PDB file of C-alpha atoms in Angstrom:
ATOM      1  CA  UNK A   1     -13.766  -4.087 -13.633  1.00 95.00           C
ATOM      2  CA  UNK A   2     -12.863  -2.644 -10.599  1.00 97.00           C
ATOM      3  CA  UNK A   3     -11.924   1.274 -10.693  1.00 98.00           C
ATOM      4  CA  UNK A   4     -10.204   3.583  -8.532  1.00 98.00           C
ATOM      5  CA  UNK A   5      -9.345   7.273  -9.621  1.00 98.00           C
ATOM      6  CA  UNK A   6      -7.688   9.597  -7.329  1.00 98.00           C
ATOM      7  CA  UNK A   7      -8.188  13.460  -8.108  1.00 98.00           C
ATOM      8  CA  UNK A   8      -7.307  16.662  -6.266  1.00 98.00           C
ATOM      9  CA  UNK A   9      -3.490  16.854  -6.232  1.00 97.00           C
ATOM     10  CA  UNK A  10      -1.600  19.777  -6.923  1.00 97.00           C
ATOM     11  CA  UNK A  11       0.982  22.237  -5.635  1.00 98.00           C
ATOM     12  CA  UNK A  12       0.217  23.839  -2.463  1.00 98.00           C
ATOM     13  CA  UNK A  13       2.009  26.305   0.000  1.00 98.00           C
ATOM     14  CA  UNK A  14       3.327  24.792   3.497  1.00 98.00           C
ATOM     15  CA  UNK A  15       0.251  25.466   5.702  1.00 98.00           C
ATOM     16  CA  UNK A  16      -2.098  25.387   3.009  1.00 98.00           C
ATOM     17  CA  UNK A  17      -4.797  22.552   2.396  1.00 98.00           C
ATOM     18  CA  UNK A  18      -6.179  20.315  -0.023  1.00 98.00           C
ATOM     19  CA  UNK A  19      -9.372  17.729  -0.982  1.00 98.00           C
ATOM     20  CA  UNK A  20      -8.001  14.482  -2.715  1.00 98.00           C
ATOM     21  CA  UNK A  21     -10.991  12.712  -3.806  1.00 98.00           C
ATOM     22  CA  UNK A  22     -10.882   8.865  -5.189  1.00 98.00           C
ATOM     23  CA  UNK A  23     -13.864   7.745  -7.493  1.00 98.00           C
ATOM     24  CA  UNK A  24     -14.832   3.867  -7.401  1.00 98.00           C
ATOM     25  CA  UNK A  25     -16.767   1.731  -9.822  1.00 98.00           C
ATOM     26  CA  UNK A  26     -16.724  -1.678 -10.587  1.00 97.00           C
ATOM     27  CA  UNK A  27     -17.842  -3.527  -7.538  1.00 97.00           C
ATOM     28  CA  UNK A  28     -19.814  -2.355  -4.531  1.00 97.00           C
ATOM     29  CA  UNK A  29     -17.973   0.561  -2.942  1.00 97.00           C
ATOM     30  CA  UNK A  30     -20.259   0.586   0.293  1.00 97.00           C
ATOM     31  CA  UNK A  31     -18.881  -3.269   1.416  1.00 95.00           C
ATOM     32  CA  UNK A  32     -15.474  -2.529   1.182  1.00 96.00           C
ATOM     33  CA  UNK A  33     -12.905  -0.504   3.737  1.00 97.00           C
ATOM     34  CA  UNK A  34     -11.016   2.002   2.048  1.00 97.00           C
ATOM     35  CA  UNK A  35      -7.219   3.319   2.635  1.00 98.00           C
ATOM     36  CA  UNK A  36      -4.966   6.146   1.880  1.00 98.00           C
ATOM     37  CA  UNK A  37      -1.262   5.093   1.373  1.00 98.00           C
ATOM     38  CA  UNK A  38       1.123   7.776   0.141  1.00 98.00           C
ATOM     39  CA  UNK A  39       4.653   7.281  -1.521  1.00 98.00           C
ATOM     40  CA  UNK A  40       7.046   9.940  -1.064  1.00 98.00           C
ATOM     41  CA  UNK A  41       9.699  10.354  -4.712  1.00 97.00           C
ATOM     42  CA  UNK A  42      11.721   7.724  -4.776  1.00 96.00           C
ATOM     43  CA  UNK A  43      10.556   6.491  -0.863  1.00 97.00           C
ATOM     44  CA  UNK A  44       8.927   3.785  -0.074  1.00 97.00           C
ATOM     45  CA  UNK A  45       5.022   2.789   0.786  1.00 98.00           C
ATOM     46  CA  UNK A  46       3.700   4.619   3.954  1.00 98.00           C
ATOM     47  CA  UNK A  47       0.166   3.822   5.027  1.00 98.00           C
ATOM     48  CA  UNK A  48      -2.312   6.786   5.576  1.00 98.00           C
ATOM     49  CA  UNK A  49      -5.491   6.508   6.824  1.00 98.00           C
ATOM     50  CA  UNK A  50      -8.376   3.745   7.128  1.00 97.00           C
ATOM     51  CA  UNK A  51     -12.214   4.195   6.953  1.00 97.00           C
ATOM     52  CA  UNK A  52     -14.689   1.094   7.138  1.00 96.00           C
ATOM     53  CA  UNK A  53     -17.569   0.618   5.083  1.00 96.00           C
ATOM     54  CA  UNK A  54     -20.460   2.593   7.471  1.00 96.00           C
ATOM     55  CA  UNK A  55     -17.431   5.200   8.338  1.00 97.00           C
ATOM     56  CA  UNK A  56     -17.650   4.191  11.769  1.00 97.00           C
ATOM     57  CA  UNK A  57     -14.273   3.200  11.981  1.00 97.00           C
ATOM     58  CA  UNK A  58     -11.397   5.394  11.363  1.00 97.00           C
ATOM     59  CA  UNK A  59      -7.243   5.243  11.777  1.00 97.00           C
ATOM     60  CA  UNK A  60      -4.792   7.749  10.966  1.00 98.00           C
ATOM     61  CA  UNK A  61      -0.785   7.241  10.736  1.00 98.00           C
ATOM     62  CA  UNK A  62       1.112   9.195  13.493  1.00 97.00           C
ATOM     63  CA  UNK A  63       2.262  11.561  11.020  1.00 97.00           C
ATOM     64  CA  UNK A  64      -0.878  13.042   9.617  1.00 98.00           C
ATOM     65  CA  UNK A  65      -3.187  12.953  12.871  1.00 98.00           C
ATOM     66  CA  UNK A  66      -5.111  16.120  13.532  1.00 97.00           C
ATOM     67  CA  UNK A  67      -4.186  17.361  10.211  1.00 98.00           C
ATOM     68  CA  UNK A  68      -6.149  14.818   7.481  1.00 98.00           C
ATOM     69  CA  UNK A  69      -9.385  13.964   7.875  1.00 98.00           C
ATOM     70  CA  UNK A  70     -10.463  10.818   5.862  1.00 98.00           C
ATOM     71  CA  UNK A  71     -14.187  10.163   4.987  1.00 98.00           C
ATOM     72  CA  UNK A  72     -16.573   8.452   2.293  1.00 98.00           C
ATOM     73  CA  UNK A  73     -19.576   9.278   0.253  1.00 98.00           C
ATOM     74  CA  UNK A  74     -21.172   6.046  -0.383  1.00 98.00           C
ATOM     75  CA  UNK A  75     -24.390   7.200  -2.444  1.00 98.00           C
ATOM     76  CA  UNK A  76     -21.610   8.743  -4.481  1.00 98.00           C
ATOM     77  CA  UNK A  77     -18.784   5.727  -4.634  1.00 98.00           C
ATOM     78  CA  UNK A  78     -16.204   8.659  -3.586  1.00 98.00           C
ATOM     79  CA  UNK A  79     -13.318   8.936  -0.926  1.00 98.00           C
ATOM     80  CA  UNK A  80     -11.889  11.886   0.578  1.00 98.00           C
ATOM     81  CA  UNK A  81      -8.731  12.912   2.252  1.00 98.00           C
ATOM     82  CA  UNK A  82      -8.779  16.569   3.425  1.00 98.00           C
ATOM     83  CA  UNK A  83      -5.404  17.712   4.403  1.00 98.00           C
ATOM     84  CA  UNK A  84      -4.683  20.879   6.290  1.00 98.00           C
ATOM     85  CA  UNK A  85      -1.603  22.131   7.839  1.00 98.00           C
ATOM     86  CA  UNK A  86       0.173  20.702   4.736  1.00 98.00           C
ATOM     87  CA  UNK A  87       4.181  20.486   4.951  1.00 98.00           C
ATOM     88  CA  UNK A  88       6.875  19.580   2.743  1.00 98.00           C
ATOM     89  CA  UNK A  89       7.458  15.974   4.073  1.00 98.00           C
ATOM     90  CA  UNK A  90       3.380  15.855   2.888  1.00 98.00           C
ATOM     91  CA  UNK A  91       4.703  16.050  -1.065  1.00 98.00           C
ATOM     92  CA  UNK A  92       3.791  12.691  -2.080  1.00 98.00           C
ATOM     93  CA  UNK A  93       1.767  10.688  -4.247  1.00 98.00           C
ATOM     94  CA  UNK A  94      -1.602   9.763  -2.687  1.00 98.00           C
ATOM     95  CA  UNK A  95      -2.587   6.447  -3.846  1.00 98.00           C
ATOM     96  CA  UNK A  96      -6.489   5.263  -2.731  1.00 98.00           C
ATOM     97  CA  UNK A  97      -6.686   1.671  -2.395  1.00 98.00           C
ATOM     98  CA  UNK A  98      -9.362  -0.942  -1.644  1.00 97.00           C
ATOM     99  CA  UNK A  99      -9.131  -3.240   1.257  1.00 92.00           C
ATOM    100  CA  UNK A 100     -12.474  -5.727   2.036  1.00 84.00           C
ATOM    101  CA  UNK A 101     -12.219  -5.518   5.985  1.00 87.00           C
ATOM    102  CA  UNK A 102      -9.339  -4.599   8.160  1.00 85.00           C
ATOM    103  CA  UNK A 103      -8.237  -8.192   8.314  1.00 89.00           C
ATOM    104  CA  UNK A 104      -7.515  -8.215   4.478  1.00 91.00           C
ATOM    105  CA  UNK A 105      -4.870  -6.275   2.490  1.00 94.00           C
ATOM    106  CA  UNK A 106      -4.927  -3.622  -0.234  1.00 97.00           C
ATOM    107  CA  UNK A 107      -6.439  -5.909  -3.245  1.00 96.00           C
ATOM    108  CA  UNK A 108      -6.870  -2.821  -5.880  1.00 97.00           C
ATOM    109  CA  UNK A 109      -5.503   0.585  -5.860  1.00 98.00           C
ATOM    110  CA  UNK A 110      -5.760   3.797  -7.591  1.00 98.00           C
ATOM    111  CA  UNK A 111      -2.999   5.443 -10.049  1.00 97.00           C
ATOM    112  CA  UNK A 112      -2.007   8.178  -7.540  1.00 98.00           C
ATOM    113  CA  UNK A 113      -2.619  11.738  -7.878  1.00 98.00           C
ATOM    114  CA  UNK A 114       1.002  13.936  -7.413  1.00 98.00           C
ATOM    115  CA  UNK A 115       0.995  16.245  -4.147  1.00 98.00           C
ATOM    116  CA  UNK A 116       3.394  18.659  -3.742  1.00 98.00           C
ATOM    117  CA  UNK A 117       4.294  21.360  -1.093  1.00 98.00           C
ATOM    118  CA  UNK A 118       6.402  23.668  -1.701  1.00 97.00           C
ATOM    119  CA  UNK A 119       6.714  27.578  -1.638  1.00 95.00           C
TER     120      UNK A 119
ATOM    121  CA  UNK B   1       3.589   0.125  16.166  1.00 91.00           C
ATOM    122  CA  UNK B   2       4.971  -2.816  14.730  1.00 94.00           C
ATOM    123  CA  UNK B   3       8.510  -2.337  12.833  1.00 94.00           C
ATOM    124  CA  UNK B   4       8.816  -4.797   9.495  1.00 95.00           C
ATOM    125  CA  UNK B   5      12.929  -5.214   8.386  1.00 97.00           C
ATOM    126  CA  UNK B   6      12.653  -6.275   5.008  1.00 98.00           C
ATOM    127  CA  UNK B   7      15.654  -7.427   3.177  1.00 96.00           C
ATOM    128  CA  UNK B   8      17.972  -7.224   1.023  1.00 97.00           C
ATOM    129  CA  UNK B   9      16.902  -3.373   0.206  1.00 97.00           C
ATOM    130  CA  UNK B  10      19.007  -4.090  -3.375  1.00 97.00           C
ATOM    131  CA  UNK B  11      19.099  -7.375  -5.640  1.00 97.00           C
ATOM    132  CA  UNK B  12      21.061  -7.808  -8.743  1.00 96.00           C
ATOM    133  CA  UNK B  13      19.827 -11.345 -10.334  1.00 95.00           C
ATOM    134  CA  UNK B  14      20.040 -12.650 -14.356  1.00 95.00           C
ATOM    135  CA  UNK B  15      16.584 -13.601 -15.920  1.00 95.00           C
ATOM    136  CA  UNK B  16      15.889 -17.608 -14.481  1.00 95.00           C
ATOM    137  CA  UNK B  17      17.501 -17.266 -11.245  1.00 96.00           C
ATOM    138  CA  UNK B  18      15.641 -17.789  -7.778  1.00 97.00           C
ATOM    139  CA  UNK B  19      15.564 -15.025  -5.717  1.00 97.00           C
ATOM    140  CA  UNK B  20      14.392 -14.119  -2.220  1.00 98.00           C
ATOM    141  CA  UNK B  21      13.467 -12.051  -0.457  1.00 98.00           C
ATOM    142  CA  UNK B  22      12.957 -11.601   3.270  1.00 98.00           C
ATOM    143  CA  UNK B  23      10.317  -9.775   5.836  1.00 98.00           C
ATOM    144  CA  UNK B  24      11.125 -10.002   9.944  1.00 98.00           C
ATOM    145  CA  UNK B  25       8.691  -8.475  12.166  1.00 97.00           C
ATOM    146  CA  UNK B  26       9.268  -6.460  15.356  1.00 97.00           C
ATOM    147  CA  UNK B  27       6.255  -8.457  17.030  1.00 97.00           C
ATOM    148  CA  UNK B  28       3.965 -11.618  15.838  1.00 97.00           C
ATOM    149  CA  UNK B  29       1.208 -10.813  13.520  1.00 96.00           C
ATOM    150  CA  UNK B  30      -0.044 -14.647  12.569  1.00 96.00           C
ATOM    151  CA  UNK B  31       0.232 -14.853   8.973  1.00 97.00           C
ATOM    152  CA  UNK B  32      -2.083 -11.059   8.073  1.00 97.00           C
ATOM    153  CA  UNK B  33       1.410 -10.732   5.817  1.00 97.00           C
ATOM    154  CA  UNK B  34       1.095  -8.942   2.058  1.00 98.00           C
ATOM    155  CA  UNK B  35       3.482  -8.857  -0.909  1.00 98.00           C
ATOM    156  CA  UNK B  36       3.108  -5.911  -3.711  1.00 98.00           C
ATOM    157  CA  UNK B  37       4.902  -5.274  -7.073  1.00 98.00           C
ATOM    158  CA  UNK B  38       5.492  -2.047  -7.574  1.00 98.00           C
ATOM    159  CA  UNK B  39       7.137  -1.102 -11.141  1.00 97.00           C
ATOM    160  CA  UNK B  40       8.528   2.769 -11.842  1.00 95.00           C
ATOM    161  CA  UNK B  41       5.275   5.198 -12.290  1.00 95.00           C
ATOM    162  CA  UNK B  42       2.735   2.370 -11.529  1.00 97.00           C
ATOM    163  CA  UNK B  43       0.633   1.640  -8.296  1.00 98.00           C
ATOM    164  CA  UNK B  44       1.862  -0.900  -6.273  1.00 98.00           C
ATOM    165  CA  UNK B  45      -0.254  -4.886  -7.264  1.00 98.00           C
ATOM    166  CA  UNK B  46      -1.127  -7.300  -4.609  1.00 98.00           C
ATOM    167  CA  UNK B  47       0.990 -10.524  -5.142  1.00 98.00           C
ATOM    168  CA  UNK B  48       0.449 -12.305  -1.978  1.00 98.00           C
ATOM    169  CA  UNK B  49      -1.703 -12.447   1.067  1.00 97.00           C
ATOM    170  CA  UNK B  50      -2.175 -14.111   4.160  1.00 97.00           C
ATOM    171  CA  UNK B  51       1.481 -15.164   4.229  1.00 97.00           C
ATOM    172  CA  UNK B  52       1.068 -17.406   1.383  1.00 98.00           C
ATOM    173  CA  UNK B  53      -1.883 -17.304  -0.645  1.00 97.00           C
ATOM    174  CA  UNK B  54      -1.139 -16.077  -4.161  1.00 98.00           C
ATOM    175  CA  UNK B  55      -3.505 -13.417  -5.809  1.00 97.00           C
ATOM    176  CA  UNK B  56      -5.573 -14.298  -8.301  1.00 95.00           C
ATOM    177  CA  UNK B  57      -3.725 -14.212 -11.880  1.00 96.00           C
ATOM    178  CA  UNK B  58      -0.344 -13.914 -10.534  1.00 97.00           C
ATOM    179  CA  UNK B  59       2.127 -16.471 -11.785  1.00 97.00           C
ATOM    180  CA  UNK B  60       2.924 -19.644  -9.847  1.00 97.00           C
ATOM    181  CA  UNK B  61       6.566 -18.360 -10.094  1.00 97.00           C
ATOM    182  CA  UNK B  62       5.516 -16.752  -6.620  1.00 98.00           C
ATOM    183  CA  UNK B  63       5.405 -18.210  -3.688  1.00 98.00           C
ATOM    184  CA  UNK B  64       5.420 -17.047   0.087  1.00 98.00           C
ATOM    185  CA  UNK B  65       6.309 -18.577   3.282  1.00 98.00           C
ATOM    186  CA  UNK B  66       6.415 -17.348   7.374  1.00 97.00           C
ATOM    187  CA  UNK B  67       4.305 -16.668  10.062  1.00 96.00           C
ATOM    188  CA  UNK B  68       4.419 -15.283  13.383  1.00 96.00           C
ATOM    189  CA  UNK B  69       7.700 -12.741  12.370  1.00 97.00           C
ATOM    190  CA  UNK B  70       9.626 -14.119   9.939  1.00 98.00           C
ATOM    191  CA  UNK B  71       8.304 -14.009   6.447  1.00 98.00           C
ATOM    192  CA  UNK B  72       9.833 -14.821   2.683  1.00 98.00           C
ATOM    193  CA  UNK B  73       9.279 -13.833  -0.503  1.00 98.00           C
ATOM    194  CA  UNK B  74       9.989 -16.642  -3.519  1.00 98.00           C
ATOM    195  CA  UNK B  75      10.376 -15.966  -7.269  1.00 97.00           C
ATOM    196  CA  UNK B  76      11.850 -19.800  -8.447  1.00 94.00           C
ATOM    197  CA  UNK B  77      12.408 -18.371 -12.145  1.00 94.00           C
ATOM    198  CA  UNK B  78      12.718 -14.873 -12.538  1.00 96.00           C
ATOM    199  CA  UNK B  79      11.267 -13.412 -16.020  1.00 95.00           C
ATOM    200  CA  UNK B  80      11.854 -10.017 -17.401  1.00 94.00           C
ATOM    201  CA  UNK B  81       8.925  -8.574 -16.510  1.00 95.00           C
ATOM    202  CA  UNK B  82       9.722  -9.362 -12.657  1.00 96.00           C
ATOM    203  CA  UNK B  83      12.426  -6.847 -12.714  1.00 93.00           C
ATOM    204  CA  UNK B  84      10.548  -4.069 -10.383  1.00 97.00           C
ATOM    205  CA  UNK B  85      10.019  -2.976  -6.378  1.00 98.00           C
ATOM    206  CA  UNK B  86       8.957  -5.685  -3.893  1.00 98.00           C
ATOM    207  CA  UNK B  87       7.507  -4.461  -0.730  1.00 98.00           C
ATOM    208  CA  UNK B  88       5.894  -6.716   2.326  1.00 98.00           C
ATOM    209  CA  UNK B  89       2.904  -4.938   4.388  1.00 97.00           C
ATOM    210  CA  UNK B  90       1.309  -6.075   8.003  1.00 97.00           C
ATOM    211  CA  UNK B  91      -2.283  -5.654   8.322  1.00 96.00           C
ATOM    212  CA  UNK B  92      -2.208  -7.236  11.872  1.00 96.00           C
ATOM    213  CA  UNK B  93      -2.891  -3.754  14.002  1.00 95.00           C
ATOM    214  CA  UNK B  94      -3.133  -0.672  13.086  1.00 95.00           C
ATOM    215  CA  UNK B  95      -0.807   1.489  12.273  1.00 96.00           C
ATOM    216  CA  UNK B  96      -0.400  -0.207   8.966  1.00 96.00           C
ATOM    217  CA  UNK B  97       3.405  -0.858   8.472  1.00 97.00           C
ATOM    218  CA  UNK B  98       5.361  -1.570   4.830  1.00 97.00           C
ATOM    219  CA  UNK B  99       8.866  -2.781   4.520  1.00 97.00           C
ATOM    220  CA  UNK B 100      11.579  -0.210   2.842  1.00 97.00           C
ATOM    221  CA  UNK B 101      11.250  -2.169  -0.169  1.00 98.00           C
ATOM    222  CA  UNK B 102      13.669  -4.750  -2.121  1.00 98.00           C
ATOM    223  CA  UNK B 103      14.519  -3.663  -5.730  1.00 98.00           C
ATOM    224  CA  UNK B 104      15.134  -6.178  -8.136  1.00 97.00           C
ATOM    225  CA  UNK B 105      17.761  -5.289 -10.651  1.00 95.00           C
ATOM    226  CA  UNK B 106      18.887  -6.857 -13.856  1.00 87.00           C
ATOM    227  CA  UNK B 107      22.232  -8.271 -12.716  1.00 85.00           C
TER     228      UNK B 107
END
């Protein structure tokens, strides 16, 4: 069964940082393309950041660019989003979801972990 | 970027009625169209990709249709459990883009 749990959220201070981490199982992680999509309360879907399978492919949304860093641990079955620079339009939840290739769309996805900015 | 309209953003139906819903694009992106459920606390679930192609284990209720930049979303006999968030995604090009989302109410 395919598995992804996100980890890491929390309240943070605007201009403060944190890791979200997502933990796969269930198939193998190092074939797939991974994604970050966020969901800010009661907003819709925004799409966050892409990483291929070998990491040698990356894409960031406008938005986040030069302040999240996305990256993959495949001897672990882990993805990362580092965030820095956080601000209150950040506060979302962080959803990791699994996507085969770029040419195919977000099959599974995590529960979400809560991140919230605030002072 | 590519901008999706998706509407209606609000749809009041009655259990067994056939609803739609509708995804225009701001460019052509072939058919590399998605559908996602999305019910209150849950992650969104794929429904449909590739325009049309229905997810494995979703119900035949479902059905998409488009390509190019207009796209549709079908439910021909809505059940109880449909009530929720529907939201169409391109994965054409990067930046990734997702509709504002329809909810489906219980009318």
């Amino acid at each position: 069964e395919v598995q992804l749990v996100e980890s890491g959220g929390g309240l943070v201070q605007p201009g403060g940082s944190l890791r979200l981490s997502c933990a796969a199982s269930g198939f193998t992680f190092s074939s797939y393309s991974m994604n970050w999509v966020r969901q800010a309360p009661g907003k819709g879907l925004e799409w966050v950041s892409y990483i291929s399978s070998s990491s040698s492919t990356i894409y960031y949304a406008d938005s986040v660019k030069g302040r999240f860093t996305i990256s993959r641990d495949n001897a672990k079955n882990s993805l990362y989003l580092q965030m820095n620079s956080l601000r209150a339009e950040d506060t979302a939840v962080y959803y990791c979801a699994r996507g085969e290739t770029p040419s195919n769309p977000l099959d599974y996805w995590g529960q979400g972990t809560l991140v919230t900015v605030s002072s | 970027a590519i901008w999706m309209t998706q509407s209606p953003s609000l749809l009041s139906a009655s259990t067994g009625d056939r609803v739609t819903i509708s995804c225009r694009m701001s460019q052509g992106i072939s058919s590399y169209l998605a559908w996602y459920q999305q019910k209150p606390g849950k992650a969104p679930e794929l429904l449909i990709y590739a325009a049309s192609t229905l997810q494995s284990g979703v119900p035949s209720r479902f059905s998409g249709s488009g390509s190019g930049t207009d796209f549709t979303l079908t439910i021909s006999c809505l059940q109880s459990e449909d009530f929720a968030t529907y939201y169409c995604q391109q994965y054409y090009s990067f930046p990734w883009t997702f509709g504002q989302g329809t909810k489906v109410e219980i009318k």
